[in-house]
PDB file of C-alpha atoms in Angstrom:
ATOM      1  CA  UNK R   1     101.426  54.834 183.238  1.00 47.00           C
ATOM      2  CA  UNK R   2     101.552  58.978 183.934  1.00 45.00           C
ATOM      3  CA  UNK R   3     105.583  58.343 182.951  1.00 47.00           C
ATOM      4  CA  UNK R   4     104.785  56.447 179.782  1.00 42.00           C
ATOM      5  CA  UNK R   5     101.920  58.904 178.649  1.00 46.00           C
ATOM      6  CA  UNK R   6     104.442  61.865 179.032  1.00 47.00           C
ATOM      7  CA  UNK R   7     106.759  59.999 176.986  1.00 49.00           C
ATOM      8  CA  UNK R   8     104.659  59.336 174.038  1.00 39.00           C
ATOM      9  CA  UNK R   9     103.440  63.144 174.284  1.00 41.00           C
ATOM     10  CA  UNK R  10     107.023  63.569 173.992  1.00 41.00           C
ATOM     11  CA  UNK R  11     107.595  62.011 171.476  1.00 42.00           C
ATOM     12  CA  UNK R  12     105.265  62.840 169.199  1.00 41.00           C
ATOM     13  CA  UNK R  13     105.634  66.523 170.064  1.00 42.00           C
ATOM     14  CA  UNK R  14     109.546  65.695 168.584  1.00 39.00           C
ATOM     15  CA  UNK R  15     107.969  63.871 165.498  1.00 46.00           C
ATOM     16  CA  UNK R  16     105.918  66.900 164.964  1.00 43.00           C
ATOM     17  CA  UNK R  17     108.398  69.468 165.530  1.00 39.00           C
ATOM     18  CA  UNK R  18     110.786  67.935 163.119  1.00 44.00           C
ATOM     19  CA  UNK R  19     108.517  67.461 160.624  1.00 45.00           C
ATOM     20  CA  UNK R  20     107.585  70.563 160.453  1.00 42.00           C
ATOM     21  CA  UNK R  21     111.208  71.863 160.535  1.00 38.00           C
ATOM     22  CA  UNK R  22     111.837  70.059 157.428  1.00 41.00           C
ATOM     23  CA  UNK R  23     108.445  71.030 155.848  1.00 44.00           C
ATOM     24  CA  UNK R  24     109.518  75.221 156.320  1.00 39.00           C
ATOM     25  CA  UNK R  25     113.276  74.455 155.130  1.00 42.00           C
ATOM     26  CA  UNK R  26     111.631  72.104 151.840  1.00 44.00           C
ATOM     27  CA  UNK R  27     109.890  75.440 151.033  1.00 43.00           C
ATOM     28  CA  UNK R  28     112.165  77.602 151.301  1.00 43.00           C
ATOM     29  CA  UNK R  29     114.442  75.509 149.200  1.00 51.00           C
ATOM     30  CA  UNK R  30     112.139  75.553 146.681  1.00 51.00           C
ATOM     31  CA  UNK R  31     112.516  78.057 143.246  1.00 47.00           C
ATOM     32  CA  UNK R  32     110.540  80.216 143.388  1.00 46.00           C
ATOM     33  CA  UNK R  33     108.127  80.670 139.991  1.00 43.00           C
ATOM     34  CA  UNK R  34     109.510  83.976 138.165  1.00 44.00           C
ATOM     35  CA  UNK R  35     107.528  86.690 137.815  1.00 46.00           C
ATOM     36  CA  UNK R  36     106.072  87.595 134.620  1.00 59.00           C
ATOM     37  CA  UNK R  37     108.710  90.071 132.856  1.00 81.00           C
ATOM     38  CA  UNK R  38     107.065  93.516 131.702  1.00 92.00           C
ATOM     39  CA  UNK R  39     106.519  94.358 127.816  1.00 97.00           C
ATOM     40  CA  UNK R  40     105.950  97.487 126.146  1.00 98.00           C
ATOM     41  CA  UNK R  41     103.245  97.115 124.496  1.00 99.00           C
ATOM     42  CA  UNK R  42     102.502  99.910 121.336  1.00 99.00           C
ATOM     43  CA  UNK R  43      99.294 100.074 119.570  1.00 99.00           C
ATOM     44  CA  UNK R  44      98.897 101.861 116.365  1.00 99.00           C
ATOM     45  CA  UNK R  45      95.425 102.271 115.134  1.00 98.00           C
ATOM     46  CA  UNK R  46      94.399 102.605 111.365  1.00 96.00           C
ATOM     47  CA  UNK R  47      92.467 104.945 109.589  1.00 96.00           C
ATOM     48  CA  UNK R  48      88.870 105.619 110.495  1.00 97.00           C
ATOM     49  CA  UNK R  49      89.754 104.889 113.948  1.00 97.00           C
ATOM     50  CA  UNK R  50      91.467 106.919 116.607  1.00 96.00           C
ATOM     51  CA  UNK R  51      93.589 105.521 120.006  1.00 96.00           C
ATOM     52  CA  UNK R  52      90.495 104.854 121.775  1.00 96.00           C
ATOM     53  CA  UNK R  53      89.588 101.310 119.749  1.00 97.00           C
ATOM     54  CA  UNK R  54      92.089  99.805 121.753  1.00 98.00           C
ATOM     55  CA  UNK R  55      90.033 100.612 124.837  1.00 98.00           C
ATOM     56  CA  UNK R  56      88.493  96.891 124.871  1.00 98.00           C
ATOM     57  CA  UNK R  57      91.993  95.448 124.798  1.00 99.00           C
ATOM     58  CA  UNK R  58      94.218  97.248 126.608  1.00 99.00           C
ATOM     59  CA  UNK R  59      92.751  96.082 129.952  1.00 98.00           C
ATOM     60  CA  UNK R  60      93.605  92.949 129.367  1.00 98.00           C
ATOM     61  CA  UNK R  61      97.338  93.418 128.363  1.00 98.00           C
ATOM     62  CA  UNK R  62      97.115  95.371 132.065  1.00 98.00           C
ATOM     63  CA  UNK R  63      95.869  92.445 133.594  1.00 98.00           C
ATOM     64  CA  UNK R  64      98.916  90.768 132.391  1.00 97.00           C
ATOM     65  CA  UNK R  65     101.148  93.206 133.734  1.00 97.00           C
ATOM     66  CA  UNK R  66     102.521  95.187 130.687  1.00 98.00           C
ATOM     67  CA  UNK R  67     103.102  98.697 129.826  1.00 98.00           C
ATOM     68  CA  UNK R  68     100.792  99.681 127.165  1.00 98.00           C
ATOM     69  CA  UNK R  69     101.150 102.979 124.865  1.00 98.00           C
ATOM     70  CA  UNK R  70      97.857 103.673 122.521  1.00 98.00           C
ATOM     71  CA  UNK R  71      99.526 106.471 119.762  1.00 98.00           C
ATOM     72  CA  UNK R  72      97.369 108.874 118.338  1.00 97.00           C
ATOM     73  CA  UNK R  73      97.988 108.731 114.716  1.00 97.00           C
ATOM     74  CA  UNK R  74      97.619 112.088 112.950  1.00 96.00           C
ATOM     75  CA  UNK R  75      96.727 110.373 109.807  1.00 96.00           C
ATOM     76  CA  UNK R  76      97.268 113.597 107.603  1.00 94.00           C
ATOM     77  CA  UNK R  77      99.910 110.797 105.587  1.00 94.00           C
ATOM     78  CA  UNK R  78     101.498 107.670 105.901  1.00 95.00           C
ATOM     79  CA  UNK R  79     104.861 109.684 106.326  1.00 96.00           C
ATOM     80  CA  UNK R  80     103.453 111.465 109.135  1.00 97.00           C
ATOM     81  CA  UNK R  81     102.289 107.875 110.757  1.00 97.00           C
ATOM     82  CA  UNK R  82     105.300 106.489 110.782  1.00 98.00           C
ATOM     83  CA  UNK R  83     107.034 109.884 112.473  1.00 98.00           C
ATOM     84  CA  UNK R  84     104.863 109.264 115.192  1.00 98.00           C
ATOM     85  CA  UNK R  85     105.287 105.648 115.630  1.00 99.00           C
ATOM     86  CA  UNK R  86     109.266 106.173 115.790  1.00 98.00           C
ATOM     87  CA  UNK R  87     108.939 109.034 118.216  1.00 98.00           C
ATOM     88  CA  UNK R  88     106.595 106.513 120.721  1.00 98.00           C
ATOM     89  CA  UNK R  89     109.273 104.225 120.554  1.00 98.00           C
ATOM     90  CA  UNK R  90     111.837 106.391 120.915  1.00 97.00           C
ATOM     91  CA  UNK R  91     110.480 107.303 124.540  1.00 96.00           C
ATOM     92  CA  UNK R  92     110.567 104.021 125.470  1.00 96.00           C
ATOM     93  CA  UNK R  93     113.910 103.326 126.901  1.00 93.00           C
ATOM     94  CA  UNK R  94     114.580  99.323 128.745  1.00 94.00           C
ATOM     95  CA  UNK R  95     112.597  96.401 127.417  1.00 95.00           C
ATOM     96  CA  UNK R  96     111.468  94.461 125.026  1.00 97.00           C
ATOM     97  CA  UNK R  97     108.552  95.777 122.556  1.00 98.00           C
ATOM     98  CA  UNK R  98     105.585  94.226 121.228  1.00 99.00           C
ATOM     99  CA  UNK R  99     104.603  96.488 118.265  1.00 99.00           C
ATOM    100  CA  UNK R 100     100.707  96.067 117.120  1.00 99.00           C
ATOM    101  CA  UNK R 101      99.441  97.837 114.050  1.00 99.00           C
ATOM    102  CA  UNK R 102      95.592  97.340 112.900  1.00 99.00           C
ATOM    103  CA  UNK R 103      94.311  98.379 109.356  1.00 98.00           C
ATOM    104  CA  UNK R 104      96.403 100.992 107.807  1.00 97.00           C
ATOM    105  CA  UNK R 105      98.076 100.650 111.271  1.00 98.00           C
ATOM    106  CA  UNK R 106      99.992  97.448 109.873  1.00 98.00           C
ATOM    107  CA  UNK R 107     101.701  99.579 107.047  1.00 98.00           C
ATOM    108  CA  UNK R 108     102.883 101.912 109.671  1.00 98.00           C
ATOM    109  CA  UNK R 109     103.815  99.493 111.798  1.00 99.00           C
ATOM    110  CA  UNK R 110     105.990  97.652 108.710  1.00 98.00           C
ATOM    111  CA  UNK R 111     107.560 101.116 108.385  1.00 98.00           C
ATOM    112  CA  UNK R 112     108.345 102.395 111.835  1.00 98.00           C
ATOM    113  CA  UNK R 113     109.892  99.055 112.974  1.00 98.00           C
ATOM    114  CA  UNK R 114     112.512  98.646 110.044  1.00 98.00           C
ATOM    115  CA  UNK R 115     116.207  98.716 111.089  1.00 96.00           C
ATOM    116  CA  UNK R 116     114.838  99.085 114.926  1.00 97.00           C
ATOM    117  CA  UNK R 117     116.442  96.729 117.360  1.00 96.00           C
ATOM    118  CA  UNK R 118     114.513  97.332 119.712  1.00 96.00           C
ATOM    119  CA  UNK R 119     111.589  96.262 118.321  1.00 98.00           C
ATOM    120  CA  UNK R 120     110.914  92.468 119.625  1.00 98.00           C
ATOM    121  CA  UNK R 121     107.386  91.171 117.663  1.00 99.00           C
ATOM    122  CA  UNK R 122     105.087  92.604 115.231  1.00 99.00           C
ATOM    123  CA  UNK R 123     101.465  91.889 115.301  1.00 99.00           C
ATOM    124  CA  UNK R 124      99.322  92.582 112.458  1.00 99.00           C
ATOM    125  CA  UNK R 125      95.213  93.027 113.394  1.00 99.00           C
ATOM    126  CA  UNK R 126      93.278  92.722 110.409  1.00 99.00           C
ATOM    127  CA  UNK R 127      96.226  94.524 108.827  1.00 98.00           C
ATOM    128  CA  UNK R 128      97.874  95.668 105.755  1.00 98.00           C
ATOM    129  CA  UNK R 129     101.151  94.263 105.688  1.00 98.00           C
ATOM    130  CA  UNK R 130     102.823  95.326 102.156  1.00 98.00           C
ATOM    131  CA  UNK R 131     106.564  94.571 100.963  1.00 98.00           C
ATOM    132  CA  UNK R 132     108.766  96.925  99.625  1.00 98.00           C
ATOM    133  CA  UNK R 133     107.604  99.126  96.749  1.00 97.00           C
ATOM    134  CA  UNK R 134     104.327  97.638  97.195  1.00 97.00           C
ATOM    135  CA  UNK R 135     100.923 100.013  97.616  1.00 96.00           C
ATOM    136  CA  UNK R 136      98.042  99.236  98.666  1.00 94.00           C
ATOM    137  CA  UNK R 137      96.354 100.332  95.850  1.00 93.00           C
ATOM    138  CA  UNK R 138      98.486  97.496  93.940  1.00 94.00           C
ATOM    139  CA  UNK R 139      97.339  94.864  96.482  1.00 94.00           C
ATOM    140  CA  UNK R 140      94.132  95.907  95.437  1.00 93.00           C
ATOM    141  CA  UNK R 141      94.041  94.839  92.115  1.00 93.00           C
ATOM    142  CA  UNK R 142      94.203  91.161  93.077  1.00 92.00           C
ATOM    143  CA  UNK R 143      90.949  91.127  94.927  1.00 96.00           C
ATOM    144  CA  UNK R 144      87.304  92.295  93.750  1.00 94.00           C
ATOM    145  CA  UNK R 145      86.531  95.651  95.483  1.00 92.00           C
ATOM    146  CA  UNK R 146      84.673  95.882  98.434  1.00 96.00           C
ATOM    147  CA  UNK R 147      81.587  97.782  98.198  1.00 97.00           C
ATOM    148  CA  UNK R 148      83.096  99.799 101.477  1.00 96.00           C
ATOM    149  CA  UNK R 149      85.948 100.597  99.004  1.00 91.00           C
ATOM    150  CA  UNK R 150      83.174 102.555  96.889  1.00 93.00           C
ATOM    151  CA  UNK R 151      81.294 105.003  99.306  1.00 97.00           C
ATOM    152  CA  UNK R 152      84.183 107.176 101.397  1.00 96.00           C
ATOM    153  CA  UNK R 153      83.461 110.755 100.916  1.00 97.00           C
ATOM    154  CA  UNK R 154      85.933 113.692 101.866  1.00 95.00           C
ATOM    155  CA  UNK R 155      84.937 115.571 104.952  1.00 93.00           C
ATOM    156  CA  UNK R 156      85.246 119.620 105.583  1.00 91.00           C
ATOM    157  CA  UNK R 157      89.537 119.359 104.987  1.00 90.00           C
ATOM    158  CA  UNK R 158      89.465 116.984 102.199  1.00 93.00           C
ATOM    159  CA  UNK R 159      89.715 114.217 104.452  1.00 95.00           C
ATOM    160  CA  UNK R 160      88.052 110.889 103.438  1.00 97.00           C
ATOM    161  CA  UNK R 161      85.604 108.856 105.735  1.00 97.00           C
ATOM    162  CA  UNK R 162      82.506 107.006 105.823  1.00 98.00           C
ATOM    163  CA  UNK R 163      79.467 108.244 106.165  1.00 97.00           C
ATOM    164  CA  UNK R 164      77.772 107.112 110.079  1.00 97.00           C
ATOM    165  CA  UNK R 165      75.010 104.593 108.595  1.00 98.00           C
ATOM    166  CA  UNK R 166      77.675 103.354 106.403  1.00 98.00           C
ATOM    167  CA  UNK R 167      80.144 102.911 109.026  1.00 98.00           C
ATOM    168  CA  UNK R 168      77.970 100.821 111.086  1.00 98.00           C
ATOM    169  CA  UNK R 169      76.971  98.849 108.260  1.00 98.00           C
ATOM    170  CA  UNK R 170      80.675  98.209 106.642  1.00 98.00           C
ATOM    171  CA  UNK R 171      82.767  98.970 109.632  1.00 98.00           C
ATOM    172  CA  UNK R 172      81.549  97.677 112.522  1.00 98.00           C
ATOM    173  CA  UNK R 173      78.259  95.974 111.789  1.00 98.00           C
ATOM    174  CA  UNK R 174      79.353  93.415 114.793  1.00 98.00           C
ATOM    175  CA  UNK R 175      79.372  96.004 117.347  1.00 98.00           C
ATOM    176  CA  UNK R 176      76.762  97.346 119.752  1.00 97.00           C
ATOM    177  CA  UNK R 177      74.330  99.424 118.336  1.00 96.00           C
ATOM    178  CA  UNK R 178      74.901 102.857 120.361  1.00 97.00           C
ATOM    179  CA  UNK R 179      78.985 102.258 120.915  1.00 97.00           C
ATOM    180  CA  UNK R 180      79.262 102.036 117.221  1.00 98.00           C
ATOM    181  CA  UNK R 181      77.732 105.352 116.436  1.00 98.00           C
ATOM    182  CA  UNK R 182      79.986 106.485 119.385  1.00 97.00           C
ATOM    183  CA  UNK R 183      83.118 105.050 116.911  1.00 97.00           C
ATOM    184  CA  UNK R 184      81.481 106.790 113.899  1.00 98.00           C
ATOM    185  CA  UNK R 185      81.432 109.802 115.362  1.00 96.00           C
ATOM    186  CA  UNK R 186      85.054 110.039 116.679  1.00 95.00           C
ATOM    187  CA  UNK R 187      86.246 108.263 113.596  1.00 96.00           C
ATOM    188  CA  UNK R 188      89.853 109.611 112.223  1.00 95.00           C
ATOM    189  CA  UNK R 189      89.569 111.092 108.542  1.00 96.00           C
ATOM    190  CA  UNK R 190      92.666 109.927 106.742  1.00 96.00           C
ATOM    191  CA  UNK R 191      94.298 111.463 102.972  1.00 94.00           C
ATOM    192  CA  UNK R 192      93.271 109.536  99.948  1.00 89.00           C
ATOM    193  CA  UNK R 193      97.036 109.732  98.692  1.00 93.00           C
ATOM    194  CA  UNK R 194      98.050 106.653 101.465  1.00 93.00           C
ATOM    195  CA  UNK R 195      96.777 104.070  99.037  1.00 92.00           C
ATOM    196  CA  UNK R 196      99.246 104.612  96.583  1.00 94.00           C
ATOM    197  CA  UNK R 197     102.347 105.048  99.700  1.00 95.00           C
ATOM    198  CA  UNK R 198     105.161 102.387  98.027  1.00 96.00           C
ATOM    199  CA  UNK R 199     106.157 100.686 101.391  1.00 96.00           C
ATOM    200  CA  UNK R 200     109.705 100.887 101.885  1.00 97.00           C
ATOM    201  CA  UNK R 201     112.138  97.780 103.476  1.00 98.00           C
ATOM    202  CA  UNK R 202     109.325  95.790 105.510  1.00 98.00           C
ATOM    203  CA  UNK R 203     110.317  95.121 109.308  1.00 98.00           C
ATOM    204  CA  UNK R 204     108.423  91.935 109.069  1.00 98.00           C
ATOM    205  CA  UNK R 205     111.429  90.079 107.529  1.00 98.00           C
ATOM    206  CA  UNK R 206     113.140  91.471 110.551  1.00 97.00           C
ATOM    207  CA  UNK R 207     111.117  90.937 113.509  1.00 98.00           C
ATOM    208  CA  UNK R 208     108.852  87.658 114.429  1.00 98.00           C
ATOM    209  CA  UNK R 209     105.771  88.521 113.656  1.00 98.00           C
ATOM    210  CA  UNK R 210     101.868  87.573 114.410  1.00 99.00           C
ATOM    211  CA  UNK R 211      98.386  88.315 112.408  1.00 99.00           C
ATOM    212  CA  UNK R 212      94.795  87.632 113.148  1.00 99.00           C
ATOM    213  CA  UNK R 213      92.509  87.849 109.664  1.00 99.00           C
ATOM    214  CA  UNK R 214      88.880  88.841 110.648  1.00 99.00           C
ATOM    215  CA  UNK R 215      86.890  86.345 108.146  1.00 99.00           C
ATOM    216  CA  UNK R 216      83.693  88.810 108.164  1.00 99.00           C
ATOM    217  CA  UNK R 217      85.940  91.751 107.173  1.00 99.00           C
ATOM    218  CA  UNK R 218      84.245  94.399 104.684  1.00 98.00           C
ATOM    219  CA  UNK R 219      87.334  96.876 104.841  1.00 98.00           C
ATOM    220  CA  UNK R 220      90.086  94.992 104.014  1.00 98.00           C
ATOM    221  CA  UNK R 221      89.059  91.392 101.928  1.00 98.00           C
ATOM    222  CA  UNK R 222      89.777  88.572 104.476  1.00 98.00           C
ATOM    223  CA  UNK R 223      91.506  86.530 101.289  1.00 98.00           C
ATOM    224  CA  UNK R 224      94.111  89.321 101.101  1.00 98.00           C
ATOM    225  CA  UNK R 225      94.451  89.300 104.972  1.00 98.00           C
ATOM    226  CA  UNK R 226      95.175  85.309 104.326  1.00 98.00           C
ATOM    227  CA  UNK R 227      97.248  86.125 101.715  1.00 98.00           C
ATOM    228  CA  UNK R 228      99.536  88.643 103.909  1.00 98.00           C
ATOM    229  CA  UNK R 229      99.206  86.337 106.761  1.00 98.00           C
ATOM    230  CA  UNK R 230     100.903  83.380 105.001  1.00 98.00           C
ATOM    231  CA  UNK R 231     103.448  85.565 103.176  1.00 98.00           C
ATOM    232  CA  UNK R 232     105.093  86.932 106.439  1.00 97.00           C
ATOM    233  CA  UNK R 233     105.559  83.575 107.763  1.00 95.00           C
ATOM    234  CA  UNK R 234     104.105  84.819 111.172  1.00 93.00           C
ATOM    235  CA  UNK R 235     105.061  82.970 113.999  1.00 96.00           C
ATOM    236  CA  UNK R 236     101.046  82.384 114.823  1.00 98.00           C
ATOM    237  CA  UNK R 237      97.778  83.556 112.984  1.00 98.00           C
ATOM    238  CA  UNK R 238      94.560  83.260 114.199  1.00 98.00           C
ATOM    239  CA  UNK R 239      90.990  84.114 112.220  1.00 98.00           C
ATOM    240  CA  UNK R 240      87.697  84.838 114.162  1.00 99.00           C
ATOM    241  CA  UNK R 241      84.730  85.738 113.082  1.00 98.00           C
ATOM    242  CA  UNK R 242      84.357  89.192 112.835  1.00 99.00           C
ATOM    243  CA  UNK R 243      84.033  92.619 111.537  1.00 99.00           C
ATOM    244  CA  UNK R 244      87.129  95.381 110.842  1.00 99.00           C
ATOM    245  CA  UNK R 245      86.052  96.424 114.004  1.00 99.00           C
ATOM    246  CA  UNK R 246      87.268  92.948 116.019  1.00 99.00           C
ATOM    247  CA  UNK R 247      89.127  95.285 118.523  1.00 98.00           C
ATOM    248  CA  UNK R 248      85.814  96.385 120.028  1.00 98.00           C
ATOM    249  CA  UNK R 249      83.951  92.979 119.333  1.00 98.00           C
ATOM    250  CA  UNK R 250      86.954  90.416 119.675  1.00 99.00           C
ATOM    251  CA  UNK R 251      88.910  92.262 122.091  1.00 99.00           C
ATOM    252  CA  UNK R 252      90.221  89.039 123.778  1.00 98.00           C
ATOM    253  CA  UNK R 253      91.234  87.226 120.902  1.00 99.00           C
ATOM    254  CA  UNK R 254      93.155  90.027 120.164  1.00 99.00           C
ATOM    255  CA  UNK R 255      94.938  90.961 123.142  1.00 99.00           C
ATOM    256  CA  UNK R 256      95.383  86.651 123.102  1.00 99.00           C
ATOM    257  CA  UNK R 257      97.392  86.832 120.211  1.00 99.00           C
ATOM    258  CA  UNK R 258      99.595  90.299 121.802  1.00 99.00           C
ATOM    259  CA  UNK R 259      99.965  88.797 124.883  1.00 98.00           C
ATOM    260  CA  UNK R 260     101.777  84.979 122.967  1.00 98.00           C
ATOM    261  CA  UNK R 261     104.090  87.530 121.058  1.00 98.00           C
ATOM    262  CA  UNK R 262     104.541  89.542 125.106  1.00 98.00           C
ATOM    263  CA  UNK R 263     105.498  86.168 125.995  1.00 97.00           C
ATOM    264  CA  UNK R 264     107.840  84.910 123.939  1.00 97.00           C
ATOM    265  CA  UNK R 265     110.047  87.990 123.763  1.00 97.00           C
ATOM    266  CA  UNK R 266     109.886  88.026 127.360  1.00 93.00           C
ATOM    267  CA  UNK R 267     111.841  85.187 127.534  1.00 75.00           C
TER     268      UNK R 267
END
């Protein structure tokens, strides 16, 4: 009985062994999943902003594991924009890259990326997005003015903003309270003579590209984001609900749509 009880221990102790033997080799086998390949992410803000309106999004494009590069845009001209736009890129040196232009940002961005290979995606965030020899001003004309179009006022330099009450009310009238005096405050003063900047070859019939209309806009008329959206055959659009400012009260849906262009050019 002692003999046959050894046995059996035996036996199973084999069973178990084995088992497990094939168990370790079955995983190691196995692929393994790929990590997620890093992007280089650039944002370009617009006018009346500054770098720091990305701050809501860029976490999450961190999260995913990109490299992310907020430029400083000068704003002084459309000219000088772009300049700085090409020299970001131009520091960026293996990798694919995700270019992201909001507002007046998007007409920078449709600059700086023509005849750039190494430009991957364009996204477009509540952004101007003209074709060539086409102004702003001229885009205009097809839409009935905003009354935000009406009440910028030059600052100490010549500058144009908005005035703080009017910035809450027209620019970010969806964002807190106290953070959107904070944007008002630290808002970029652009020149006046941007709206009539004829666009030169757009790099959206170059590059894939994405947009995301903000439907509550009072900057830029949603129907001429729609309008842009559908005429650079983007690869995805997406609307929300939401104000010019939908980088500081949309961030996700925003860095959503950055992160499906990181992903397919990471391919």
């Amino acid at each position: 009985m002692a003999r046959f009880s050894k046995s059996l221990l035996l036996f199973f102790f084999v069973t178990f062994l084995t088992a497990a033997l094939f168990t370790v080799t079955d995983a190691a086998n196995k692929p393994k999943p790929k990590p997620n390949r890093m992007v280089n992410i650039v944002l370009v803000h617009g006018a009346l902003a500054d770098g720091s309106s990305w701050s809501r999004v860029i976490p999450h494009l961190h999260a995913a594991g990109h490299y992310v590069v907020a430029v400083q845009q000068p704003l002084t001209a459309i000219e000088d924009d772009v300049a700085k736009v090409k020299a970001a890129l131009g520091t960026i040196k293996s990798g694919p890259i995700v270019l992201v232009g909001h507002s007046f940002g998007g007409t920078v961005i449709t600059q700086a990326a023509h005849d750039n290979p190494n430009v991957s995606a364009l996204v477009y965030v509540a952004a101007f997005a003209p074709d060539q020899g086409e102004s702003v001003a001229e885009l205009g004309k097809n839409y009935t003015a905003l009354p935000s179009n009406q009440v910028f006022v030059p600052d100490s330099q010549g500058q144009l903003i908005l005035p703080q009450d009017l910035f809450l009310k027209y620019f970010a009238p969806d964002v807190d309270h106290k953070e959107a005096n904070i944007m008002a405050a630290a808002q970029g003063p652009f020149d006046s003579v941007r709206f009539g900047f004829e666009s030169g070859p757009p790099a959206w019939k170059e590059h894939p590209s994405y947009y995301i209309v903000a439907e509550d806009d009072q900057i830029i008329q949603p129907e001429m984001q729609a309008f842009l959206a559908e005429r650079i055959g983007p690869k995805k659009t997406v609307k929300v609900h939401a104000s010019h400012a939908l980088l500081v009260s949309r961030p996700k849906e925003v860095a959503d749509l950055i992160l499906d262009a990181a992903k397919a050019v990471a391919k």
